[in-house]
Coordinates of C-alpha atoms in Angstrom, one line a residue:
Chain A
G464 CA 11.4 -5.2 -32.0
A465 CA 8.7 -7.0 -30.1
G466 CA 7.7 -4.2 -27.8
V467 CA 5.4 -1.2 -28.1
S468 CA 6.9 1.6 -30.2
Q469 CA 6.0 5.2 -30.4
S470 CA 7.0 8.0 -32.7
P471 CA 8.3 10.6 -32.6
S472 CA 10.2 10.3 -29.4
N473 CA 10.3 14.1 -29.1
K474 CA 8.1 16.7 -30.6
V475 CA 8.4 20.5 -30.3
T476 CA 5.7 22.5 -31.8
E477 CA 4.3 26.0 -31.7
K478 CA 1.1 26.9 -29.9
G479 CA -1.8 26.6 -32.3
K480 CA -0.3 23.9 -34.5
D481 CA -1.7 20.4 -34.9
V482 CA 0.4 17.3 -33.9
E483 CA 0.1 13.6 -34.6
L484 CA 1.6 11.0 -32.3
R485 CA 1.9 7.4 -33.4
C486 CA 1.7 4.1 -31.5
D487 CA 2.6 0.7 -32.8
P488 CA 1.3 -1.9 -30.3
I489 CA 2.6 -5.4 -29.7
S490 CA 1.3 -7.6 -32.5
G491 CA -1.8 -9.5 -31.5
H492 CA -2.6 -7.2 -28.6
T493 CA -6.3 -6.3 -28.8
A494 CA -6.3 -3.5 -26.3
L495 CA -4.6 -0.2 -26.7
Y496 CA -4.4 2.7 -24.2
W497 CA -3.2 6.3 -24.5
Y498 CA -2.1 8.1 -21.3
R499 CA -0.7 11.5 -20.6
Q500 CA 2.0 12.0 -18.0
S501 CA 2.7 15.5 -16.8
L502 CA 5.5 16.5 -14.4
G503 CA 4.8 15.3 -10.9
Q504 CA 1.5 13.7 -11.9
G505 CA 0.4 10.1 -12.3
L506 CA -0.7 8.7 -15.6
E507 CA -3.8 10.3 -16.9
F508 CA -6.1 8.0 -18.9
L509 CA -7.0 9.4 -22.3
I510 CA -8.6 6.8 -24.5
Y511 CA -9.0 3.0 -24.7
F512 CA -9.5 0.8 -27.7
Q513 CA -10.5 -2.9 -27.5
G514 CA -10.8 -4.9 -30.7
N515 CA -13.6 -3.6 -32.9
S516 CA -15.6 -2.1 -30.0
A517 CA -16.3 1.6 -29.8
P518 CA -13.4 3.3 -28.0
D519 CA -13.8 4.7 -24.5
K520 CA -12.9 8.4 -25.1
S521 CA -14.0 9.5 -21.6
G522 CA -10.5 10.6 -20.7
L523 CA -9.9 13.0 -23.6
P524 CA -9.5 16.5 -22.0
S525 CA -11.1 18.5 -24.8
D526 CA -12.5 18.2 -28.3
R527 CA -9.0 19.2 -29.6
F528 CA -7.9 15.6 -28.8
S529 CA -8.9 12.7 -31.0
A530 CA -7.5 9.2 -31.6
E531 CA -7.9 6.5 -34.2
R532 CA -6.9 2.9 -34.4
T533 CA -6.7 1.5 -37.9
G534 CA -7.1 -2.2 -38.6
G535 CA -7.0 -3.0 -34.9
S536 CA -3.3 -2.2 -34.8
V537 CA -1.5 1.2 -35.2
S538 CA -3.0 4.1 -33.4
T539 CA -2.7 7.8 -33.9
L540 CA -3.4 10.5 -31.3
T541 CA -4.1 13.9 -32.8
I542 CA -4.0 17.1 -30.9
Q543 CA -5.4 20.1 -32.8
R544 CA -4.5 23.8 -32.0
T545 CA -2.0 22.8 -29.4
Q546 CA -1.8 24.8 -26.2
Q547 CA 1.1 25.1 -23.7
E548 CA -0.8 23.0 -21.2
D549 CA -0.7 20.1 -23.6
S550 CA 3.0 19.8 -23.0
A551 CA 3.6 16.3 -21.4
V552 CA 4.8 12.8 -22.2
Y553 CA 2.2 10.8 -24.1
L554 CA 2.4 7.1 -23.4
C555 CA 0.8 4.3 -25.3
A556 CA 0.3 0.8 -23.9
S557 CA -1.1 -2.4 -25.3
S558 CA -2.5 -5.4 -23.6
L559 CA -3.9 -8.9 -24.2
G560 CA -5.1 -9.4 -20.7
T561 CA -4.6 -7.5 -17.5
D562 CA -0.9 -6.6 -18.0
Q563 CA -0.2 -3.5 -19.9
F564 CA 3.0 -3.1 -21.9
F565 CA 4.1 0.5 -22.3
G566 CA 5.9 2.2 -25.1
P567 CA 8.7 4.7 -24.5
G568 CA 6.4 7.7 -24.9
T569 CA 6.5 10.9 -26.9
R570 CA 7.6 14.0 -25.2
L571 CA 5.5 16.9 -26.5
T572 CA 6.7 20.5 -25.9
V573 CA 4.4 23.3 -27.0
L574 CA 6.1 26.6 -27.2
Chain B
G1336 CA 15.7 11.7 -22.3
E1337 CA 14.4 14.1 -19.8
S1338 CA 12.9 12.7 -16.7
V1339 CA 9.2 12.9 -15.8
G1340 CA 8.2 13.5 -12.2
L1341 CA 10.9 16.1 -11.2
H1342 CA 8.8 17.2 -8.3
L1343 CA 8.0 13.8 -6.9
P1344 CA 8.7 12.6 -3.4
T1345 CA 12.2 11.2 -3.3
L1346 CA 13.6 8.3 -1.3
S1347 CA 17.4 8.2 -1.0
V1348 CA 19.0 4.9 0.0
Q1349 CA 22.5 3.7 0.3
E1350 CA 23.6 1.1 -2.1
G1351 CA 23.1 -2.3 -0.6
D1352 CA 20.4 -1.2 1.8
N1353 CA 16.8 -2.3 1.5
S1354 CA 14.2 0.2 0.1
I1355 CA 10.6 0.5 0.9
I1356 CA 8.2 2.4 -1.3
N1357 CA 4.7 3.0 -0.2
C1358 CA 1.4 3.6 -2.0
A1359 CA -2.1 4.3 -0.8
Y1360 CA -4.7 3.2 -3.2
S1361 CA -8.1 4.7 -3.5
N1362 CA -10.7 2.1 -4.6
S1363 CA -11.8 -0.5 -2.1
A1364 CA -13.2 -2.5 -5.1
S1365 CA -9.7 -2.8 -6.7
D1366 CA -8.6 -6.4 -6.8
Y1367 CA -5.4 -6.3 -8.8
F1368 CA -2.3 -4.2 -8.2
I1369 CA 0.9 -3.6 -10.1
W1370 CA 4.2 -1.9 -9.4
Y1371 CA 5.9 -0.2 -12.2
K1372 CA 9.5 1.2 -12.6
Q1373 CA 10.1 4.1 -14.9
E1374 CA 13.6 5.1 -15.8
S1375 CA 14.4 8.4 -17.3
G1376 CA 13.2 8.7 -20.9
K1377 CA 11.5 5.3 -20.9
G1378 CA 8.0 4.0 -20.5
P1379 CA 6.9 2.3 -17.3
Q1380 CA 8.1 -1.3 -16.9
F1381 CA 6.2 -4.0 -15.0
I1382 CA 7.9 -5.1 -11.8
I1383 CA 5.5 -7.2 -9.8
D1384 CA 1.8 -7.6 -9.3
I1385 CA -0.5 -8.9 -6.6
R1386 CA -4.1 -9.9 -6.4
S1387 CA -6.4 -9.0 -3.5
N1388 CA -6.6 -12.6 -2.3
M1389 CA -2.9 -12.4 -1.3
D1390 CA -1.1 -10.3 1.3
K1391 CA 2.4 -10.8 0.1
R1392 CA 4.2 -11.8 -3.1
Q1393 CA 7.8 -12.1 -3.8
G1394 CA 9.9 -11.8 -6.9
Q1395 CA 13.6 -11.5 -7.5
R1396 CA 14.8 -9.0 -4.9
V1397 CA 11.3 -7.4 -4.8
T1398 CA 8.4 -8.1 -2.5
V1399 CA 5.0 -6.5 -2.6
L1400 CA 2.8 -6.3 0.5
L1401 CA -0.9 -5.6 0.4
N1402 CA -2.9 -4.3 3.3
K1403 CA -6.5 -4.2 2.2
T1404 CA -7.8 -2.9 5.6
V1405 CA -6.0 0.4 5.2
K1406 CA -5.7 0.3 1.4
H1407 CA -2.0 0.3 1.4
L1408 CA 0.5 -1.2 -0.9
S1409 CA 4.3 -1.4 -0.5
L1410 CA 7.2 -2.4 -2.6
Q1411 CA 10.3 -3.7 -0.9
I1412 CA 13.6 -3.8 -2.8
A1413 CA 16.3 -5.9 -1.2
A1414 CA 20.0 -4.9 -1.5
T1415 CA 19.3 -1.8 -3.6
Q1416 CA 21.6 -1.3 -6.6
P1417 CA 22.4 1.8 -8.7
G1418 CA 20.3 0.3 -11.5
D1419 CA 17.3 0.5 -9.3
S1420 CA 17.3 4.3 -9.4
A1421 CA 14.1 5.3 -11.1
V1422 CA 10.5 6.5 -10.5
Y1423 CA 8.3 3.8 -9.0
F1424 CA 4.5 3.9 -9.0
C1425 CA 1.6 1.7 -8.2
A1426 CA -1.5 1.0 -10.2
E1427 CA -4.8 -0.5 -9.2
T1428 CA -7.7 -1.9 -11.1
N1429 CA -10.7 -4.1 -10.8
S1430 CA -10.1 -7.0 -13.0
G1431 CA -13.7 -6.8 -14.3
T1432 CA -12.8 -3.4 -15.9
Y1433 CA -10.0 -2.2 -18.1
K1434 CA -9.4 1.1 -16.3
Y1435 CA -6.3 1.6 -14.1
I1436 CA -5.7 4.2 -11.5
F1437 CA -2.0 5.2 -11.2
G1438 CA -0.3 6.7 -8.3
T1439 CA 1.9 9.8 -8.8
G1440 CA 5.1 7.9 -8.0
T1441 CA 8.2 8.0 -5.8
R1442 CA 11.7 8.7 -7.1
L1443 CA 14.3 6.3 -5.7
K1444 CA 17.9 7.5 -5.6
V1445 CA 20.6 5.0 -4.8
L1446 CA 23.6 6.5 -3.3
A1447 CA 27.0 4.9 -3.9

């Protein structure tokens, strides 16, 4: 499809395990965002990639969170030693200008 | 999929009535505003946008009003339909930056 895709759609893990969430942006979009959406909360900015520039990681909540974007396309968000408070929907968006196009999200549940 | 925002403020409207959803934005330097619709289990979907040099913008069945004096944004949906049931939230940004500030959202329920 032509939209942003994310995988997996749902992930259930045990506290302390590591997880990897994947985002495939729209082809040609140079900007990629990761957000976290918790129940009753707005979207929380995590990290921003733009072309070959250094990413803005200012929204990552702790050093357990990291993200990569390989070849200016696919991105992976990694959460190490997951905690119950990491449970949320993780959304990815890509953009060529001001408009962001969102993927369907990955629902992460940490037991 | 399971919904996000189960504890959000909820607006219930009768099918066919008009809906008005409000948003207070925070940054007086913001010059670009977007309304998103998020259905259960899906990512946010762009509905309509407005720039700060406008007070009003109309789309198909939707109108966005911007009041910069009080930093208020509203989304009006005409002749609300069952398919409009979703969580709606606003976003603001300064077009010179890439960061967006998102509101917490309002759940719209359309009653048959």
